[in-house]
mmCIF file with all atom_site columns, C-alpha atoms in Angstrom:
data_model
loop_
_atom_site.group_PDB
_atom_site.id
_atom_site.type_symbol
_atom_site.label_atom_id
_atom_site.label_alt_id
_atom_site.label_comp_id
_atom_site.label_asym_id
_atom_site.label_entity_id
_atom_site.label_seq_id
_atom_site.pdbx_PDB_ins_code
_atom_site.Cartn_x
_atom_site.Cartn_y
_atom_site.Cartn_z
_atom_site.occupancy
_atom_site.B_iso_or_equiv
_atom_site.pdbx_formal_charge
_atom_site.auth_seq_id
_atom_site.auth_comp_id
_atom_site.auth_asym_id
_atom_site.auth_atom_id
_atom_site.pdbx_PDB_model_num
ATOM 1   C CA . UNK A 1 1   ? -3.434 7.246   -8.772  1.00 0.00 ? 206 UNK A CA 1
ATOM 2   C CA . UNK A 1 2   ? -4.699 3.700   -9.549  1.00 0.00 ? 207 UNK A CA 1
ATOM 3   C CA . UNK A 1 3   ? -2.155 0.895   -9.726  1.00 0.00 ? 208 UNK A CA 1
ATOM 4   C CA . UNK A 1 4   ? -1.348 -0.578  -13.108 1.00 0.00 ? 209 UNK A CA 1
ATOM 5   C CA . UNK A 1 5   ? -2.514 -4.101  -13.793 1.00 0.00 ? 210 UNK A CA 1
ATOM 6   C CA . UNK A 1 6   ? -0.343 -6.633  -15.542 1.00 0.00 ? 211 UNK A CA 1
ATOM 7   C CA . UNK A 1 7   ? -1.594 -8.426  -18.590 1.00 0.00 ? 212 UNK A CA 1
ATOM 8   C CA . UNK A 1 8   ? -1.341 -11.792 -16.851 1.00 0.00 ? 213 UNK A CA 1
ATOM 9   C CA . UNK A 1 9   ? -4.610 -12.621 -15.119 1.00 0.00 ? 214 UNK A CA 1
ATOM 10  C CA . UNK A 1 10  ? -5.252 -8.898  -14.566 1.00 0.00 ? 215 UNK A CA 1
ATOM 11  C CA . UNK A 1 11  ? -3.007 -8.982  -11.479 1.00 0.00 ? 216 UNK A CA 1
ATOM 12  C CA . UNK A 1 12  ? -1.435 -5.868  -10.081 1.00 0.00 ? 217 UNK A CA 1
ATOM 13  C CA . UNK A 1 13  ? 2.380  -5.948  -10.302 1.00 0.00 ? 218 UNK A CA 1
ATOM 14  C CA . UNK A 1 14  ? 2.866  -6.753  -6.604  1.00 0.00 ? 219 UNK A CA 1
ATOM 15  C CA . UNK A 1 15  ? 0.340  -9.593  -6.744  1.00 0.00 ? 220 UNK A CA 1
ATOM 16  C CA . UNK A 1 16  ? 2.063  -10.993 -9.825  1.00 0.00 ? 221 UNK A CA 1
ATOM 17  C CA . UNK A 1 17  ? 5.421  -10.759 -8.041  1.00 0.00 ? 222 UNK A CA 1
ATOM 18  C CA . UNK A 1 18  ? 4.086  -12.632 -4.983  1.00 0.00 ? 223 UNK A CA 1
ATOM 19  C CA . UNK A 1 19  ? 2.569  -15.307 -7.205  1.00 0.00 ? 224 UNK A CA 1
ATOM 20  C CA . UNK A 1 20  ? 5.877  -15.727 -9.037  1.00 0.00 ? 225 UNK A CA 1
ATOM 21  C CA . UNK A 1 21  ? 7.842  -15.936 -5.762  1.00 0.00 ? 226 UNK A CA 1
ATOM 22  C CA . UNK A 1 22  ? 5.612  -18.720 -4.467  1.00 0.00 ? 227 UNK A CA 1
ATOM 23  C CA . UNK A 1 23  ? 5.592  -20.638 -7.769  1.00 0.00 ? 228 UNK A CA 1
ATOM 24  C CA . UNK A 1 24  ? 9.354  -20.343 -8.268  1.00 0.00 ? 229 UNK A CA 1
ATOM 25  C CA . UNK A 1 25  ? 9.911  -21.165 -4.592  1.00 0.00 ? 230 UNK A CA 1
ATOM 26  C CA . UNK A 1 26  ? 7.863  -24.352 -4.987  1.00 0.00 ? 231 UNK A CA 1
ATOM 27  C CA . UNK A 1 27  ? 9.861  -25.365 -8.069  1.00 0.00 ? 232 UNK A CA 1
ATOM 28  C CA . UNK A 1 28  ? 13.194 -24.788 -6.325  1.00 0.00 ? 233 UNK A CA 1
ATOM 29  C CA . UNK A 1 29  ? 11.984 -26.630 -3.214  1.00 0.00 ? 234 UNK A CA 1
ATOM 30  C CA . UNK A 1 30  ? 10.964 -29.538 -5.418  1.00 0.00 ? 235 UNK A CA 1
ATOM 31  C CA . UNK A 1 31  ? 14.495 -29.514 -6.844  1.00 0.00 ? 236 UNK A CA 1
ATOM 32  C CA . UNK A 1 32  ? 15.980 -29.842 -3.363  1.00 0.00 ? 237 UNK A CA 1
ATOM 33  C CA . UNK A 1 33  ? 16.487 -26.326 -1.985  1.00 0.00 ? 238 UNK A CA 1
ATOM 34  C CA . UNK A 1 34  ? 15.257 -25.641 1.536   1.00 0.00 ? 239 UNK A CA 1
ATOM 35  C CA . UNK A 1 35  ? 11.871 -23.893 1.354   1.00 0.00 ? 240 UNK A CA 1
ATOM 36  C CA . UNK A 1 36  ? 12.866 -20.538 2.860   1.00 0.00 ? 241 UNK A CA 1
ATOM 37  C CA . UNK A 1 37  ? 16.062 -20.376 0.802   1.00 0.00 ? 242 UNK A CA 1
ATOM 38  C CA . UNK A 1 38  ? 13.999 -21.080 -2.333  1.00 0.00 ? 243 UNK A CA 1
ATOM 39  C CA . UNK A 1 39  ? 11.521 -18.331 -1.490  1.00 0.00 ? 244 UNK A CA 1
ATOM 40  C CA . UNK A 1 40  ? 14.290 -15.872 -0.577  1.00 0.00 ? 245 UNK A CA 1
ATOM 41  C CA . UNK A 1 41  ? 16.134 -16.498 -3.841  1.00 0.00 ? 246 UNK A CA 1
ATOM 42  C CA . UNK A 1 42  ? 12.887 -16.103 -5.779  1.00 0.00 ? 247 UNK A CA 1
ATOM 43  C CA . UNK A 1 43  ? 12.105 -12.816 -4.024  1.00 0.00 ? 248 UNK A CA 1
ATOM 44  C CA . UNK A 1 44  ? 15.522 -11.387 -4.859  1.00 0.00 ? 249 UNK A CA 1
ATOM 45  C CA . UNK A 1 45  ? 15.281 -12.467 -8.492  1.00 0.00 ? 250 UNK A CA 1
ATOM 46  C CA . UNK A 1 46  ? 11.789 -10.966 -8.772  1.00 0.00 ? 251 UNK A CA 1
ATOM 47  C CA . UNK A 1 47  ? 12.731 -7.664  -7.140  1.00 0.00 ? 252 UNK A CA 1
ATOM 48  C CA . UNK A 1 48  ? 13.063 -4.748  -9.519  1.00 0.00 ? 253 UNK A CA 1
ATOM 49  C CA . UNK A 1 49  ? 16.550 -3.826  -8.277  1.00 0.00 ? 254 UNK A CA 1
ATOM 50  C CA . UNK A 1 50  ? 17.711 -7.441  -7.908  1.00 0.00 ? 255 UNK A CA 1
ATOM 51  C CA . UNK A 1 51  ? 18.739 -6.602  -4.343  1.00 0.00 ? 256 UNK A CA 1
ATOM 52  C CA . UNK A 1 52  ? 16.870 -6.859  -1.039  1.00 0.00 ? 257 UNK A CA 1
ATOM 53  C CA . UNK A 1 53  ? 17.786 -6.337  2.612   1.00 0.00 ? 258 UNK A CA 1
ATOM 54  C CA . UNK A 1 54  ? 16.973 -8.833  5.331   1.00 0.00 ? 259 UNK A CA 1
ATOM 55  C CA . UNK A 1 55  ? 14.250 -6.468  6.559   1.00 0.00 ? 260 UNK A CA 1
ATOM 56  C CA . UNK A 1 56  ? 12.752 -6.319  3.052   1.00 0.00 ? 261 UNK A CA 1
ATOM 57  C CA . UNK A 1 57  ? 12.795 -10.109 2.881   1.00 0.00 ? 262 UNK A CA 1
ATOM 58  C CA . UNK A 1 58  ? 11.195 -10.499 6.324   1.00 0.00 ? 263 UNK A CA 1
ATOM 59  C CA . UNK A 1 59  ? 8.368  -8.199  5.297   1.00 0.00 ? 264 UNK A CA 1
ATOM 60  C CA . UNK A 1 60  ? 7.864  -9.642  1.824   1.00 0.00 ? 265 UNK A CA 1
ATOM 61  C CA . UNK A 1 61  ? 8.020  -13.282 2.840   1.00 0.00 ? 266 UNK A CA 1
ATOM 62  C CA . UNK A 1 62  ? 6.381  -12.786 6.245   1.00 0.00 ? 267 UNK A CA 1
ATOM 63  C CA . UNK A 1 63  ? 9.329  -14.590 7.797   1.00 0.00 ? 268 UNK A CA 1
ATOM 64  C CA . UNK A 1 64  ? 11.341 -14.172 10.968  1.00 0.00 ? 269 UNK A CA 1
ATOM 65  C CA . UNK A 1 65  ? 14.822 -12.641 10.921  1.00 0.00 ? 270 UNK A CA 1
ATOM 66  C CA . UNK A 1 66  ? 16.196 -16.030 12.033  1.00 0.00 ? 271 UNK A CA 1
ATOM 67  C CA . UNK A 1 67  ? 14.560 -17.769 9.055   1.00 0.00 ? 272 UNK A CA 1
ATOM 68  C CA . UNK A 1 68  ? 15.981 -15.187 6.650   1.00 0.00 ? 273 UNK A CA 1
ATOM 69  C CA . UNK A 1 69  ? 19.411 -15.439 8.268   1.00 0.00 ? 274 UNK A CA 1
ATOM 70  C CA . UNK A 1 70  ? 19.456 -19.228 7.878   1.00 0.00 ? 275 UNK A CA 1
ATOM 71  C CA . UNK A 1 71  ? 18.263 -19.016 4.275   1.00 0.00 ? 276 UNK A CA 1
ATOM 72  C CA . UNK A 1 72  ? 20.879 -16.362 3.500   1.00 0.00 ? 277 UNK A CA 1
ATOM 73  C CA . UNK A 1 73  ? 23.630 -18.497 4.990   1.00 0.00 ? 278 UNK A CA 1
ATOM 74  C CA . UNK A 1 74  ? 22.560 -21.457 2.845   1.00 0.00 ? 279 UNK A CA 1
ATOM 75  C CA . UNK A 1 75  ? 22.282 -19.387 -0.357  1.00 0.00 ? 280 UNK A CA 1
ATOM 76  C CA . UNK A 1 76  ? 25.693 -17.822 0.229   1.00 0.00 ? 281 UNK A CA 1
ATOM 77  C CA . UNK A 1 77  ? 27.264 -21.256 0.738   1.00 0.00 ? 282 UNK A CA 1
ATOM 78  C CA . UNK A 1 78  ? 25.918 -22.494 -2.585  1.00 0.00 ? 283 UNK A CA 1
ATOM 79  C CA . UNK A 1 79  ? 26.846 -19.210 -4.345  1.00 0.00 ? 284 UNK A CA 1
ATOM 80  C CA . UNK A 1 80  ? 23.281 -18.275 -5.250  1.00 0.00 ? 285 UNK A CA 1
ATOM 81  C CA . UNK A 1 81  ? 23.341 -14.910 -3.457  1.00 0.00 ? 286 UNK A CA 1
ATOM 82  C CA . UNK A 1 82  ? 26.000 -12.455 -2.408  1.00 0.00 ? 287 UNK A CA 1
ATOM 83  C CA . UNK A 1 83  ? 25.900 -10.303 0.688   1.00 0.00 ? 288 UNK A CA 1
ATOM 84  C CA . UNK A 1 84  ? 27.229 -6.765  0.566   1.00 0.00 ? 289 UNK A CA 1
ATOM 85  C CA . UNK A 1 85  ? 26.920 -3.561  2.512   1.00 0.00 ? 290 UNK A CA 1
ATOM 86  C CA . UNK A 1 86  ? 26.905 -0.403  0.423   1.00 0.00 ? 291 UNK A CA 1
ATOM 87  C CA . UNK A 1 87  ? 29.156 2.372   1.658   1.00 0.00 ? 292 UNK A CA 1
ATOM 88  C CA . UNK A 1 88  ? 27.401 4.260   4.447   1.00 0.00 ? 293 UNK A CA 1
ATOM 89  C CA . UNK A 1 89  ? 24.536 1.777   4.688   1.00 0.00 ? 294 UNK A CA 1
ATOM 90  C CA . UNK A 1 90  ? 23.557 0.149   7.965   1.00 0.00 ? 295 UNK A CA 1
ATOM 91  C CA . UNK A 1 91  ? 22.081 -2.994  6.479   1.00 0.00 ? 296 UNK A CA 1
ATOM 92  C CA . UNK A 1 92  ? 23.423 -5.803  4.368   1.00 0.00 ? 297 UNK A CA 1
ATOM 93  C CA . UNK A 1 93  ? 21.921 -6.335  0.964   1.00 0.00 ? 298 UNK A CA 1
ATOM 94  C CA . UNK A 1 94  ? 21.462 -9.671  -0.751  1.00 0.00 ? 299 UNK A CA 1
ATOM 95  C CA . UNK A 1 95  ? 21.963 -9.832  -4.492  1.00 0.00 ? 300 UNK A CA 1
ATOM 96  C CA . UNK A 1 96  ? 22.124 -12.496 -7.125  1.00 0.00 ? 301 UNK A CA 1
ATOM 97  C CA . UNK A 1 97  ? 24.118 -12.282 -10.314 1.00 0.00 ? 302 UNK A CA 1
ATOM 98  C CA . UNK A 1 98  ? 22.367 -12.159 -13.662 1.00 0.00 ? 303 UNK A CA 1
ATOM 99  C CA . UNK A 1 99  ? 24.173 -15.271 -14.915 1.00 0.00 ? 304 UNK A CA 1
ATOM 100 C CA . UNK A 1 100 ? 23.502 -17.315 -11.781 1.00 0.00 ? 305 UNK A CA 1
ATOM 101 C CA . UNK A 1 101 ? 22.552 -20.392 -13.803 1.00 0.00 ? 306 UNK A CA 1
ATOM 102 C CA . UNK A 1 102 ? 25.678 -20.126 -15.929 1.00 0.00 ? 307 UNK A CA 1
ATOM 103 C CA . UNK A 1 103 ? 27.784 -19.874 -12.759 1.00 0.00 ? 308 UNK A CA 1
ATOM 104 C CA . UNK A 1 104 ? 25.952 -22.835 -11.219 1.00 0.00 ? 309 UNK A CA 1
ATOM 105 C CA . UNK A 1 105 ? 26.598 -24.992 -14.274 1.00 0.00 ? 310 UNK A CA 1
ATOM 106 C CA . UNK A 1 106 ? 30.251 -23.997 -14.308 1.00 0.00 ? 311 UNK A CA 1
ATOM 107 C CA . UNK A 1 107 ? 30.631 -25.127 -10.715 1.00 0.00 ? 312 UNK A CA 1
ATOM 108 C CA . UNK A 1 108 ? 28.871 -28.379 -11.662 1.00 0.00 ? 313 UNK A CA 1
ATOM 109 C CA . UNK A 1 109 ? 31.666 -28.916 -14.167 1.00 0.00 ? 314 UNK A CA 1
ATOM 110 C CA . UNK A 1 110 ? 34.104 -29.246 -11.268 1.00 0.00 ? 315 UNK A CA 1
ATOM 111 C CA . UNK A 1 111 ? 31.792 -31.712 -9.550  1.00 0.00 ? 316 UNK A CA 1
ATOM 112 C CA . UNK A 1 112 ? 31.518 -33.776 -12.724 1.00 0.00 ? 317 UNK A CA 1
ATOM 113 C CA . UNK A 1 113 ? 35.295 -33.901 -12.978 1.00 0.00 ? 318 UNK A CA 1
ATOM 114 C CA . UNK A 1 114 ? 35.657 -35.084 -9.376  1.00 0.00 ? 319 UNK A CA 1
ATOM 115 C CA . UNK A 1 115 ? 32.909 -37.700 -9.791  1.00 0.00 ? 320 UNK A CA 1
ATOM 116 C CA . UNK A 1 116 ? 34.472 -38.939 -13.026 1.00 0.00 ? 321 UNK A CA 1
ATOM 117 C CA . UNK A 1 117 ? 37.799 -39.325 -11.250 1.00 0.00 ? 322 UNK A CA 1
ATOM 118 C CA . UNK A 1 118 ? 36.264 -41.222 -8.320  1.00 0.00 ? 323 UNK A CA 1
ATOM 119 C CA . UNK A 1 119 ? 34.311 -43.533 -10.633 1.00 0.00 ? 324 UNK A CA 1
ATOM 120 C CA . UNK A 1 120 ? 37.352 -44.196 -12.819 1.00 0.00 ? 325 UNK A CA 1
ATOM 121 C CA . UNK A 1 121 ? 39.546 -44.936 -9.804  1.00 0.00 ? 326 UNK A CA 1
ATOM 122 C CA . UNK A 1 122 ? 36.861 -47.269 -8.432  1.00 0.00 ? 327 UNK A CA 1
ATOM 123 C CA . UNK A 1 123 ? 36.595 -49.081 -11.771 1.00 0.00 ? 328 UNK A CA 1
ATOM 124 C CA . UNK A 1 124 ? 40.354 -49.631 -11.847 1.00 0.00 ? 329 UNK A CA 1
ATOM 125 C CA . UNK A 1 125 ? 40.502 -50.735 -8.213  1.00 0.00 ? 330 UNK A CA 1
ATOM 126 C CA . UNK A 1 126 ? 37.556 -53.136 -8.478  1.00 0.00 ? 331 UNK A CA 1
ATOM 127 C CA . UNK A 1 127 ? 38.701 -54.395 -11.858 1.00 0.00 ? 332 UNK A CA 1
ATOM 128 C CA . UNK A 1 128 ? 37.052 -53.981 -15.245 1.00 0.00 ? 333 UNK A CA 1
ATOM 129 C CA . UNK A 1 129 ? 36.211 -57.712 -15.298 1.00 0.00 ? 334 UNK A CA 1
ATOM 130 C CA . UNK A 1 130 ? 33.832 -57.335 -12.322 1.00 0.00 ? 335 UNK A CA 1
ATOM 131 C CA . UNK A 1 131 ? 30.247 -56.158 -12.693 1.00 0.00 ? 336 UNK A CA 1
ATOM 132 C CA . UNK A 1 132 ? 30.909 -53.351 -10.200 1.00 0.00 ? 337 UNK A CA 1
ATOM 133 C CA . UNK A 1 133 ? 34.055 -52.260 -12.059 1.00 0.00 ? 338 UNK A CA 1
ATOM 134 C CA . UNK A 1 134 ? 32.230 -52.273 -15.398 1.00 0.00 ? 339 UNK A CA 1
ATOM 135 C CA . UNK A 1 135 ? 29.353 -50.272 -13.888 1.00 0.00 ? 340 UNK A CA 1
ATOM 136 C CA . UNK A 1 136 ? 31.753 -47.692 -12.451 1.00 0.00 ? 341 UNK A CA 1
ATOM 137 C CA . UNK A 1 137 ? 33.584 -47.502 -15.778 1.00 0.00 ? 342 UNK A CA 1
ATOM 138 C CA . UNK A 1 138 ? 30.284 -46.686 -17.564 1.00 0.00 ? 343 UNK A CA 1
ATOM 139 C CA . UNK A 1 139 ? 29.582 -44.021 -14.946 1.00 0.00 ? 344 UNK A CA 1
ATOM 140 C CA . UNK A 1 140 ? 33.061 -42.527 -15.454 1.00 0.00 ? 345 UNK A CA 1
ATOM 141 C CA . UNK A 1 141 ? 32.418 -42.479 -19.227 1.00 0.00 ? 346 UNK A CA 1
ATOM 142 C CA . UNK A 1 142 ? 29.107 -40.704 -18.636 1.00 0.00 ? 347 UNK A CA 1
ATOM 143 C CA . UNK A 1 143 ? 30.758 -37.984 -16.521 1.00 0.00 ? 348 UNK A CA 1
ATOM 144 C CA . UNK A 1 144 ? 33.531 -37.557 -19.107 1.00 0.00 ? 349 UNK A CA 1
ATOM 145 C CA . UNK A 1 145 ? 30.867 -37.153 -21.789 1.00 0.00 ? 350 UNK A CA 1
ATOM 146 C CA . UNK A 1 146 ? 28.968 -34.635 -19.634 1.00 0.00 ? 351 UNK A CA 1
ATOM 147 C CA . UNK A 1 147 ? 32.109 -32.542 -19.087 1.00 0.00 ? 352 UNK A CA 1
ATOM 148 C CA . UNK A 1 148 ? 32.761 -32.319 -22.824 1.00 0.00 ? 353 UNK A CA 1
ATOM 149 C CA . UNK A 1 149 ? 29.125 -31.514 -23.588 1.00 0.00 ? 354 UNK A CA 1
ATOM 150 C CA . UNK A 1 150 ? 28.872 -28.937 -20.797 1.00 0.00 ? 355 UNK A CA 1
ATOM 151 C CA . UNK A 1 151 ? 31.962 -27.147 -22.097 1.00 0.00 ? 356 UNK A CA 1
ATOM 152 C CA . UNK A 1 152 ? 30.509 -27.069 -25.620 1.00 0.00 ? 357 UNK A CA 1
ATOM 153 C CA . UNK A 1 153 ? 27.147 -25.923 -24.282 1.00 0.00 ? 358 UNK A CA 1
ATOM 154 C CA . UNK A 1 154 ? 28.761 -23.048 -22.387 1.00 0.00 ? 359 UNK A CA 1
ATOM 155 C CA . UNK A 1 155 ? 30.633 -21.977 -25.511 1.00 0.00 ? 360 UNK A CA 1
ATOM 156 C CA . UNK A 1 156 ? 27.363 -21.969 -27.479 1.00 0.00 ? 361 UNK A CA 1
ATOM 157 C CA . UNK A 1 157 ? 25.748 -19.927 -24.692 1.00 0.00 ? 362 UNK A CA 1
ATOM 158 C CA . UNK A 1 158 ? 28.510 -17.292 -24.939 1.00 0.00 ? 363 UNK A CA 1
ATOM 159 C CA . UNK A 1 159 ? 28.002 -17.096 -28.701 1.00 0.00 ? 364 UNK A CA 1
ATOM 160 C CA . UNK A 1 160 ? 24.237 -16.780 -28.223 1.00 0.00 ? 365 UNK A CA 1
ATOM 161 C CA . UNK A 1 161 ? 24.655 -14.022 -25.618 1.00 0.00 ? 366 UNK A CA 1
ATOM 162 C CA . UNK A 1 162 ? 27.090 -12.121 -27.850 1.00 0.00 ? 367 UNK A CA 1
ATOM 163 C CA . UNK A 1 163 ? 24.586 -12.285 -30.715 1.00 0.00 ? 368 UNK A CA 1
ATOM 164 C CA . UNK A 1 164 ? 21.791 -11.096 -28.394 1.00 0.00 ? 369 UNK A CA 1
ATOM 165 C CA . UNK A 1 165 ? 23.966 -8.198  -27.192 1.00 0.00 ? 370 UNK A CA 1
ATOM 166 C CA . UNK A 1 166 ? 24.638 -7.201  -30.816 1.00 0.00 ? 371 UNK A CA 1
ATOM 167 C CA . UNK A 1 167 ? 20.895 -7.307  -31.532 1.00 0.00 ? 372 UNK A CA 1
ATOM 168 C CA . UNK A 1 168 ? 20.082 -5.210  -28.440 1.00 0.00 ? 373 UNK A CA 1
ATOM 169 C CA . UNK A 1 169 ? 22.611 -2.545  -29.456 1.00 0.00 ? 374 UNK A CA 1
ATOM 170 C CA . UNK A 1 170 ? 21.179 -2.290  -32.982 1.00 0.00 ? 375 UNK A CA 1
#
């Protein structure tokens, strides 16, 4: 039976998946992720089941088990993938959650709060009359603003998702 072609560039589904993995991997690498971690994350996201084993990843990415292990360790540390072993299985599976970007932004909220606190403390300690103190005070204000805006943005996202769910059920 002939393989189906996708509508994009006439690629077969597996070719389109490989192209996406490389393109997404490049984007994530450009944003600061280690290359193999970026490719591994992209492969998991692009997999039909949203779950791959280390062996699957080695084969798909043509990478060594050590490279996959290091990438997995990194992605687990930054909460981009989760490792699990289904009951009775012999191999771990790596999965990402559907709202990974929501989760990532939520964790950034904690970082913003800590940075705001450090900047504010620095502004007070250095004195608002100094250039450094004034600069740190502006930075603290920025992080306060970002926290408020991020909270509002997340609330709007929840409302949007609820509306989309209602539309999907109709």
